[in-house]
Short mmCIF file of C-alpha atoms in Angstrom, two decimals:
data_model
loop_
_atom_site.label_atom_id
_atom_site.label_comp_id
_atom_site.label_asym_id
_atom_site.label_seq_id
_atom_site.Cartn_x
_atom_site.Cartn_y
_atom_site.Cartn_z
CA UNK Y 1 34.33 16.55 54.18
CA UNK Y 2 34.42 16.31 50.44
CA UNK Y 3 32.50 15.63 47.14
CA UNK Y 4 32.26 14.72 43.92
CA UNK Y 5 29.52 15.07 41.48
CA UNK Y 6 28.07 11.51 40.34
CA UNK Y 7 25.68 11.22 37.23
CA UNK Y 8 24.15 7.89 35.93
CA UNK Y 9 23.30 7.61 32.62
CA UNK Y 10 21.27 4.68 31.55
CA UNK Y 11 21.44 3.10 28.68
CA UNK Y 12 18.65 0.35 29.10
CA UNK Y 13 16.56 -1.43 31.49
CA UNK Y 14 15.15 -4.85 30.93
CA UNK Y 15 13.47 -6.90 33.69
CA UNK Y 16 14.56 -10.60 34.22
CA UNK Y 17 12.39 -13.31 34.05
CA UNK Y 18 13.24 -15.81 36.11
CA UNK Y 19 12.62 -18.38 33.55
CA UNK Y 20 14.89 -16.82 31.00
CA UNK Y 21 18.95 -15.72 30.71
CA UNK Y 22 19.12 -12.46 32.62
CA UNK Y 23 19.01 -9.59 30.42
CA UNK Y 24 21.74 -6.74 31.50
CA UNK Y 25 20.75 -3.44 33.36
CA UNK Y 26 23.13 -1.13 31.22
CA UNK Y 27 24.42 1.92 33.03
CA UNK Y 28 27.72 4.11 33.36
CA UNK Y 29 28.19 5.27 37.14
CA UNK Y 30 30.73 8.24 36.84
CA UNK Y 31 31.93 10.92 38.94
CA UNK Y 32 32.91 14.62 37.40
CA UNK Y 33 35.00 17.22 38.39
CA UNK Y 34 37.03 17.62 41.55
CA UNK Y 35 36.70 17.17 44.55
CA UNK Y 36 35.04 20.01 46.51
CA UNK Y 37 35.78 20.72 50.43
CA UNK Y 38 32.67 21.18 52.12
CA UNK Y 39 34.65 22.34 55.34
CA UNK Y 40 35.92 25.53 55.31
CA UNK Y 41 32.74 27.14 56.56
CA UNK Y 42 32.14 24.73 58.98
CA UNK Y 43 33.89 24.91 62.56
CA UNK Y 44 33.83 21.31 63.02
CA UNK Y 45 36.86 18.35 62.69
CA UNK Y 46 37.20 14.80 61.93
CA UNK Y 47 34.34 14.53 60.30
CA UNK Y 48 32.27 13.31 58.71
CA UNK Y 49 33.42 10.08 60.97
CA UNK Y 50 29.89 8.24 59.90
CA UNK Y 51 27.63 7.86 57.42
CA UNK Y 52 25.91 11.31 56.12
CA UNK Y 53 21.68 11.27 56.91
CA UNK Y 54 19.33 13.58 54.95
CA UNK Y 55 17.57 15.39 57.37
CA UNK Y 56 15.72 18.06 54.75
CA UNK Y 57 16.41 18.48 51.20
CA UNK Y 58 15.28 21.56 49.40
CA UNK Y 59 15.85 24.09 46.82
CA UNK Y 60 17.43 26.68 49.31
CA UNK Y 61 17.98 24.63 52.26
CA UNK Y 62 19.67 21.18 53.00
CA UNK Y 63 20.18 19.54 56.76
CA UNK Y 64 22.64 16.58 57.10
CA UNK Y 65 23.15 14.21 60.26
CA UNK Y 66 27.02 13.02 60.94
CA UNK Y 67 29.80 12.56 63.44
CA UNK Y 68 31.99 14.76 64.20
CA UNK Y 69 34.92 13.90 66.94
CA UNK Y 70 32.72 11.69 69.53
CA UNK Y 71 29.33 13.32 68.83
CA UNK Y 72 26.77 13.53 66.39
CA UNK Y 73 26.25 16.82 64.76
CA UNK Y 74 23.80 18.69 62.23
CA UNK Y 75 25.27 20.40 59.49
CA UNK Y 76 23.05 23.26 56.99
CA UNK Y 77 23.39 25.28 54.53
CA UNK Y 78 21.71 27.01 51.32
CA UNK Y 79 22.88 23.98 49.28
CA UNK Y 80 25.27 20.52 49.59
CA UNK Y 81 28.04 23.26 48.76
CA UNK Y 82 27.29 25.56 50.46
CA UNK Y 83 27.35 24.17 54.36
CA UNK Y 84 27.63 27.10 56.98
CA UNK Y 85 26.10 25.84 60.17
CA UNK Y 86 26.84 22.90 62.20
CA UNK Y 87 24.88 22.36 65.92
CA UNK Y 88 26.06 19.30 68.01
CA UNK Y 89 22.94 16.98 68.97
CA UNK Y 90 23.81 13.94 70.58
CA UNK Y 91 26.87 13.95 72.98
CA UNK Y 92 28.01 10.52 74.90
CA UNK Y 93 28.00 11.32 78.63
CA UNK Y 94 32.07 10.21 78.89
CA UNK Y 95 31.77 7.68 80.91
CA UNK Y 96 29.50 4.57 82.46
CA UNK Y 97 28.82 1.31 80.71
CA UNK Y 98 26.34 2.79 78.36
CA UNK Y 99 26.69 1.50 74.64
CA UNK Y 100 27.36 4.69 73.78
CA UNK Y 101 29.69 5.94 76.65
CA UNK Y 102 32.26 7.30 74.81
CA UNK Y 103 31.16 7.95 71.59
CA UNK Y 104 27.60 8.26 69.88
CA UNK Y 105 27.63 8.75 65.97
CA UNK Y 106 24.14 8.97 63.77
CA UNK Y 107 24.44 9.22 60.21
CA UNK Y 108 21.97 7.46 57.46
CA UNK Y 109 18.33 8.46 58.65
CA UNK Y 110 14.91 7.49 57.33
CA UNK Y 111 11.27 9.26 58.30
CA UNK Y 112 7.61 7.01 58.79
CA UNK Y 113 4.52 8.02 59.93
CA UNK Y 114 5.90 11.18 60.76
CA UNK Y 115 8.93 10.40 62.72
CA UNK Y 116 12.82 9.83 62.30
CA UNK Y 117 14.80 7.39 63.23
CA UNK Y 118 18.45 6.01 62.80
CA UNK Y 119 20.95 3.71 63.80
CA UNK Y 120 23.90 5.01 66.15
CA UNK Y 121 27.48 4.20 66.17
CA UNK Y 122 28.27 4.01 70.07
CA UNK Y 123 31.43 2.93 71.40
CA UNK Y 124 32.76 2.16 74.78
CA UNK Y 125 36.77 2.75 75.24
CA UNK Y 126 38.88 0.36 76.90
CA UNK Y 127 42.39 2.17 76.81
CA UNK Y 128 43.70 0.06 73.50
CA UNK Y 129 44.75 2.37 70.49
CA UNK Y 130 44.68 2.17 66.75
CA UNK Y 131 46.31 2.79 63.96
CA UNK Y 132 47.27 6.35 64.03
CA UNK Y 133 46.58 6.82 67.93
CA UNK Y 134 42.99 6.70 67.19
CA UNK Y 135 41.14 5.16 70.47
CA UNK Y 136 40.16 1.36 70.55
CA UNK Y 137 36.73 0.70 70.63
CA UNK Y 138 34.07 -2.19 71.37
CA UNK Y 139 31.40 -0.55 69.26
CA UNK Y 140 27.36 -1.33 69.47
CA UNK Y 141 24.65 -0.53 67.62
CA UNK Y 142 21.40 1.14 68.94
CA UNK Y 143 18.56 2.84 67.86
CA UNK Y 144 17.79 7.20 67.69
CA UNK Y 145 14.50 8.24 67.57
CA UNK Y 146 12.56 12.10 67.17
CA UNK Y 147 9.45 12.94 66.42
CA UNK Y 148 10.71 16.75 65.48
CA UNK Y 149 13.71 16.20 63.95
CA UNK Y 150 15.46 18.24 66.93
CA UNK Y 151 15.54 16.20 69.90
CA UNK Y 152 17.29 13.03 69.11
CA UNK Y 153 16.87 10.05 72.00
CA UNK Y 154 19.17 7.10 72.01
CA UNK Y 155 17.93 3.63 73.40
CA UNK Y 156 20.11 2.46 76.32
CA UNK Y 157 20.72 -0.98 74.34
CA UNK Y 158 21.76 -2.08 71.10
CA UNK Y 159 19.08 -3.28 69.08
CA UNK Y 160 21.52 -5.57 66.95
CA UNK Y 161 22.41 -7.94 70.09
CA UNK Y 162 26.40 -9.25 69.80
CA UNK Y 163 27.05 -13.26 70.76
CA UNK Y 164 30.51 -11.56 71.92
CA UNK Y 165 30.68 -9.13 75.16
CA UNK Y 166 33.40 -5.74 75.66
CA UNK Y 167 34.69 -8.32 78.19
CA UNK Y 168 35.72 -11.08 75.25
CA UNK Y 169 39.46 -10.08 74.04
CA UNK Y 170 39.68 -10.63 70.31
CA UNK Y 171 43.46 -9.06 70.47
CA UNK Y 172 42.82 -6.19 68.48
CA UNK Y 173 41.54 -2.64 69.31
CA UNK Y 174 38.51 -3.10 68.06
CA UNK Y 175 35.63 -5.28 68.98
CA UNK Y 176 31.95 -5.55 68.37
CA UNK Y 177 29.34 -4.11 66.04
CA UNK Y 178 29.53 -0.47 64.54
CA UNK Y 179 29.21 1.77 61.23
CA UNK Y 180 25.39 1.03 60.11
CA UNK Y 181 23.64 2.05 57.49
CA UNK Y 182 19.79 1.34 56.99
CA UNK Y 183 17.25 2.13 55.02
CA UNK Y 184 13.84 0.23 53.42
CA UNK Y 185 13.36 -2.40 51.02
CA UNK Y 186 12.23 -1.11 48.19
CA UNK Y 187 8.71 -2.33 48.68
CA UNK Y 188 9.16 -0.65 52.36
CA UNK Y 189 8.16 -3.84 54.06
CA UNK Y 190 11.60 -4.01 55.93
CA UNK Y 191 14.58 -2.49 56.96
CA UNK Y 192 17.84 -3.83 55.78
CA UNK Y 193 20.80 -3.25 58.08
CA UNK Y 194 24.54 -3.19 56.82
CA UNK Y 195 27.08 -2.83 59.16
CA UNK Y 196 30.70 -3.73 60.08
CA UNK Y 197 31.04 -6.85 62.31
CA UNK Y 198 34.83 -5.90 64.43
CA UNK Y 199 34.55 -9.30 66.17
CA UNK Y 200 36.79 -10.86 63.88
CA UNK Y 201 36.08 -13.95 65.69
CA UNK Y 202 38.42 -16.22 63.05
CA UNK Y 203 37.68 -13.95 60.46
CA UNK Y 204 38.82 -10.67 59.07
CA UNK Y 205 36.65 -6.94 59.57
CA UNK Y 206 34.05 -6.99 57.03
CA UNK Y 207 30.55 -6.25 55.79
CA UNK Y 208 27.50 -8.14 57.16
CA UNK Y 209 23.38 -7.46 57.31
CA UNK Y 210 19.96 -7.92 58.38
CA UNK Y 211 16.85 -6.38 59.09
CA UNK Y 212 14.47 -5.08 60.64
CA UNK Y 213 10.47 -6.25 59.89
CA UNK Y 214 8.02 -3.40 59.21
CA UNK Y 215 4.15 -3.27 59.54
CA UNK Y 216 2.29 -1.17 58.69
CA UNK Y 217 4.69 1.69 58.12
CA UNK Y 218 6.43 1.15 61.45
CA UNK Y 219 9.70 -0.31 61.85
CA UNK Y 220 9.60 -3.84 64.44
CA UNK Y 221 12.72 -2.22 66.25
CA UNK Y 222 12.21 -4.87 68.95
CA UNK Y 223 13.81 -7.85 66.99
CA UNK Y 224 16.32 -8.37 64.79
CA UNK Y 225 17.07 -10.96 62.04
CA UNK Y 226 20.69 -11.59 60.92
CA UNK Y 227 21.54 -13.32 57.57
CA UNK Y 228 22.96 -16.31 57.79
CA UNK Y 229 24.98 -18.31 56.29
CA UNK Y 230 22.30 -20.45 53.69
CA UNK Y 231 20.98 -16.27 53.01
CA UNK Y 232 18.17 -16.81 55.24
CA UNK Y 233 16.65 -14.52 57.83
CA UNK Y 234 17.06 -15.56 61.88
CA UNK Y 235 16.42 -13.89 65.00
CA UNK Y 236 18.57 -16.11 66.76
CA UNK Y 237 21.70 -14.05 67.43
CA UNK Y 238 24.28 -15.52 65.56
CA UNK Y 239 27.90 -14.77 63.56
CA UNK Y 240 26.10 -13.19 60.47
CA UNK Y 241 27.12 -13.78 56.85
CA UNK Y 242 29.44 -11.32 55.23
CA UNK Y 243 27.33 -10.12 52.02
CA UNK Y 244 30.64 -7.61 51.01
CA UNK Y 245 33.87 -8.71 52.29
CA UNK Y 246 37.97 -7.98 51.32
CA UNK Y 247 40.56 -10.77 50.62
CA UNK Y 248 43.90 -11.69 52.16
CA UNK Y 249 44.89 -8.68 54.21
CA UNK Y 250 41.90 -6.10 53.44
CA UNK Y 251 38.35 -5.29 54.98
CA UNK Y 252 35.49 -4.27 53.77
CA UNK Y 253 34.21 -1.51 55.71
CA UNK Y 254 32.13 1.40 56.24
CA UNK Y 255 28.74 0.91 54.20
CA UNK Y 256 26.32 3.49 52.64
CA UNK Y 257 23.38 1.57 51.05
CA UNK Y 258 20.95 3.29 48.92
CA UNK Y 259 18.01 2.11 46.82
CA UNK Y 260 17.90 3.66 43.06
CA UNK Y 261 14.64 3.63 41.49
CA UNK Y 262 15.16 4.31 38.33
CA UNK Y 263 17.80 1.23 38.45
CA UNK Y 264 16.05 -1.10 40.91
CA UNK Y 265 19.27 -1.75 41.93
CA UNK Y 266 20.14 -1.69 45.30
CA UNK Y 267 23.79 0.36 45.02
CA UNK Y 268 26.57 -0.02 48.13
CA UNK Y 269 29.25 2.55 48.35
CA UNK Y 270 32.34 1.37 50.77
CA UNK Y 271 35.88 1.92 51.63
CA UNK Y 272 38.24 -1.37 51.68
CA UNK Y 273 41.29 -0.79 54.42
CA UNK Y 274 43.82 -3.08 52.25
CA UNK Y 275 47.17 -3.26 54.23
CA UNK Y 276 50.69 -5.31 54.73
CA UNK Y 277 53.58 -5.38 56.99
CA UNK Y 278 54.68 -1.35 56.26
CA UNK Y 279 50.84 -0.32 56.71
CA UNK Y 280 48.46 0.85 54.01
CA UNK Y 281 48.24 -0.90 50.84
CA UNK Y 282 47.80 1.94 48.38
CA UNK Y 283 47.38 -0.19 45.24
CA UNK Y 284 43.81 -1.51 46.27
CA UNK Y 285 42.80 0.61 48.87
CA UNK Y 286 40.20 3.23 48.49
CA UNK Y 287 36.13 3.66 48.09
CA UNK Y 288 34.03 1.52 46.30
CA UNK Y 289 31.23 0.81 44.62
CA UNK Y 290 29.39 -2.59 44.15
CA UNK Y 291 25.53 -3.83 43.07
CA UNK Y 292 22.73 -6.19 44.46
CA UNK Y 293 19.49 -6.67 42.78
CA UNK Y 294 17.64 -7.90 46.08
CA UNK Y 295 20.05 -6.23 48.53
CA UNK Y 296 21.25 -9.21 49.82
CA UNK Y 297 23.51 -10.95 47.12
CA UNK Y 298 26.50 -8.37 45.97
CA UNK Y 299 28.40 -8.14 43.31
CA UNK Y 300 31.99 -9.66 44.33
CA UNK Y 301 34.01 -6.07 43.34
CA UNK Y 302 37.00 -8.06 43.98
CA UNK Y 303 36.46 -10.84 41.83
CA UNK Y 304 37.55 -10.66 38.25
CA UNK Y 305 35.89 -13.41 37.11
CA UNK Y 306 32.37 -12.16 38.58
CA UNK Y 307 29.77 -11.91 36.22
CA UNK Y 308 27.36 -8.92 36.75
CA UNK Y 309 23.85 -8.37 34.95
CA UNK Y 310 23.23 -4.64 36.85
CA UNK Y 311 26.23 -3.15 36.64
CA UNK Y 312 30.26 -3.19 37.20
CA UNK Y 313 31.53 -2.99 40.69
CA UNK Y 314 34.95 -0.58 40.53
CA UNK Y 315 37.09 1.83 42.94
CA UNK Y 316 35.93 5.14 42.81
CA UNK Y 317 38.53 6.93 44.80
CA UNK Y 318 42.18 5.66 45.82
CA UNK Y 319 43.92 6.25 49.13
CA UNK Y 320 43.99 4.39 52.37
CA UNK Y 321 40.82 3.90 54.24
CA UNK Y 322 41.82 4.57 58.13
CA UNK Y 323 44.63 6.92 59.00
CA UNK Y 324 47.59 5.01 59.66
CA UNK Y 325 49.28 7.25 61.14
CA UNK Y 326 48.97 11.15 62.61
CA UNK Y 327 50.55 12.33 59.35
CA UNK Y 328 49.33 10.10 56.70
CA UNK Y 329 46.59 10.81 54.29
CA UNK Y 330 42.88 8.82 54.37
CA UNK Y 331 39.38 8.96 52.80
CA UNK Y 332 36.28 7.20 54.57
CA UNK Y 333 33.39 7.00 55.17
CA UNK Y 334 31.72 7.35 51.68
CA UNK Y 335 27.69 8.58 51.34
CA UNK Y 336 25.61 8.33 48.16
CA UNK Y 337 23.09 11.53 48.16
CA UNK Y 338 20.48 11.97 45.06
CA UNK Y 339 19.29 15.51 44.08
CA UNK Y 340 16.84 14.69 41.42
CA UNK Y 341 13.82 12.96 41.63
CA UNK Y 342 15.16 10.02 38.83
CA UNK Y 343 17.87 9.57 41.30
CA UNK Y 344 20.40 9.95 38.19
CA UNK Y 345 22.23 12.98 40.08
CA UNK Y 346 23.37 13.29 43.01
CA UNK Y 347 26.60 13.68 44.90
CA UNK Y 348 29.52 11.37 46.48
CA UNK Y 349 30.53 12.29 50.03
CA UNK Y 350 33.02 11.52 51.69
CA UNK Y 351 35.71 12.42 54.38
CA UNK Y 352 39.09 12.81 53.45
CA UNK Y 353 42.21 13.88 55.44
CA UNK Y 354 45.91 15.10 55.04
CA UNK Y 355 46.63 13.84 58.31
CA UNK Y 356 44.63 13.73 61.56
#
């Protein structure tokens, strides 16, 4: 686990009116210093393997929610860098048909009304093997609730349902629905959901979303919506629209989605697994960064014609985005945390490996 200091420094803010040009959002995203490893107090490996959830944030004391192997683990500490403690609290049982059999990962959290929930990474393992004798997956997406922050309970389904089954063979190791990260729109009257669709189903590993409706400060769990292709909201479960996705041999993976305030932007951190025939592709791999004023319509980061209002989409760290192989290098799984109340400071985390 690693990170880099990020500042934002605004230079102005105008609001659009829809009946005139768009007037640009001026900021400089930038990241200072190197990068810091937040491991070597922490007996823990392959992690984080999931987005990073604030648990508590304060002065002298900071909790974080992440994977760590096949389980989902709480990290603390006197500060971000300083991270002494880790407690494992979600373990997958290791076998059964359970969506999270295998593997359970909770990162990204949010808190209503008292209570926290978040979205899990489960994963059921057929025998098939990645890239770098990682295991194949057919990955789901369900729901973790507490109402202490210490006893996390997983639902026994996904919440985001999947047209495809572990039992359809797309040919590849991976399959299904996994990686989320949620939080509310910024008038908290729903969640928006980002996560990776593995189906492939005639189309590469990339970046889709939905949501979740919310009344009354509590989150309709119960149904979901996916985005479709026209950008508009069903329940019917369907191939969902890509909203970030690579080009010819690349994928757009592993969101972190945060709301800045001070922006009203909604800002998307990523990694983009860009390979050919001798594996990683080291020109264009790497974590990145892209914009969307409404959450749903990104900035293309990948197209250099794009025109942006709120900001330039760019890589913020180079180096291949899945481990390739048991001695080649990687950094994933990327989290946006803000330490200030502006939400102009904050930190980049990330994981980042030699070799597994």
């Amino acid at each position: 686990l690693s990170i880099l200091l990020l500042s934002l420094t605004t230079c102005s803010k105008v609001e659009d009116d829809i009946n005139e040009t768009p007037k640009n959002i001026e900021f400089e995203f930038s990241l200072e210093g190197n990068p810091v490893n937040l491991s070597t107090k922490l007996n823990v490996s392959y992690f984080n393997d999931i987005t990073i959830g604030v648990k508590e944030f304060r002065n002298d004391f900071v909790s974080l929610i992440t994977a760590s192997g096949t389980k989902t683990i709480e990290i603390t500490g006197s500060s971000i860098e300083n991270l002494t403690d880790s407690k494992v609290i979600l373990s997958p049982p290791g076998s059964g048909n359970l969506p999270y059999a295998n593997y359970i990962g909770v990162g990204q959290l949010i808190k209503t009304n008292g209570k926290f929930y978040g979205l899990y990474h489960g994963e059921l393992h057929d025998g098939s093997i990645l890239p770098g004798g990682v295991a194949g997956f057919y990955g789901s997406v369900g729901l973790v609730s507490s109402n202490d922050g210490i006893n996390f309970i997983p639902s026994q389904d996904a919440v985001i349902p999947n047209y495809m089954t572990k039992d359809d063979d797309n040919g590849y190791g991976d399959g299904g629905y996994g990686e989320p990260s949620m939080l509310f729109s910024k008038d908290s009257t729903e969640l928006f959901v980002y996560y990776v669709d593995h189906n492939r189903d005639y189309r590469e590993v990339n970046i889709c979303m939905g949501k979740f409706d919310v009344i009354n400060g509590e989150p309709q769990f119960n149904t979901f919506y996916f985005l479709s292709e026209d950008k508009s909201f069903t329940s019917n479960v369907i191939k969902a629209k890509e909203v970030v996705k690579g080009e010819i041999n690349s994928h757009a993976i592993f969101p972190h989605v945060t709301y800045n305030k001070t922006l009203d932007v909604y800002i998307m951190v990523f990694s983009l697994n860009a390979f050919g025939s001798s594996g990683c592709n080291f020109n264009d791999s790497g974590i990145y960064i892209t914009y969307s004023k409404d959450g749903i319509n990104w900035i293309d980061p990948f197209d250099i014609n794009a025109i942006s209002y709120i900001g330039n989409p760019k890589k913020l760290i180079s180096g291949c985005s899945i481990p390739f192989s048991q001695t080649s290098s990687f950094a994933w799984h990327p989290s946006l945390i803000y330490t200030n109340e502006d939400q102009t400071e904050g930190y980049l985390l990330y994981s980042y490996g030699e070799s597994l």
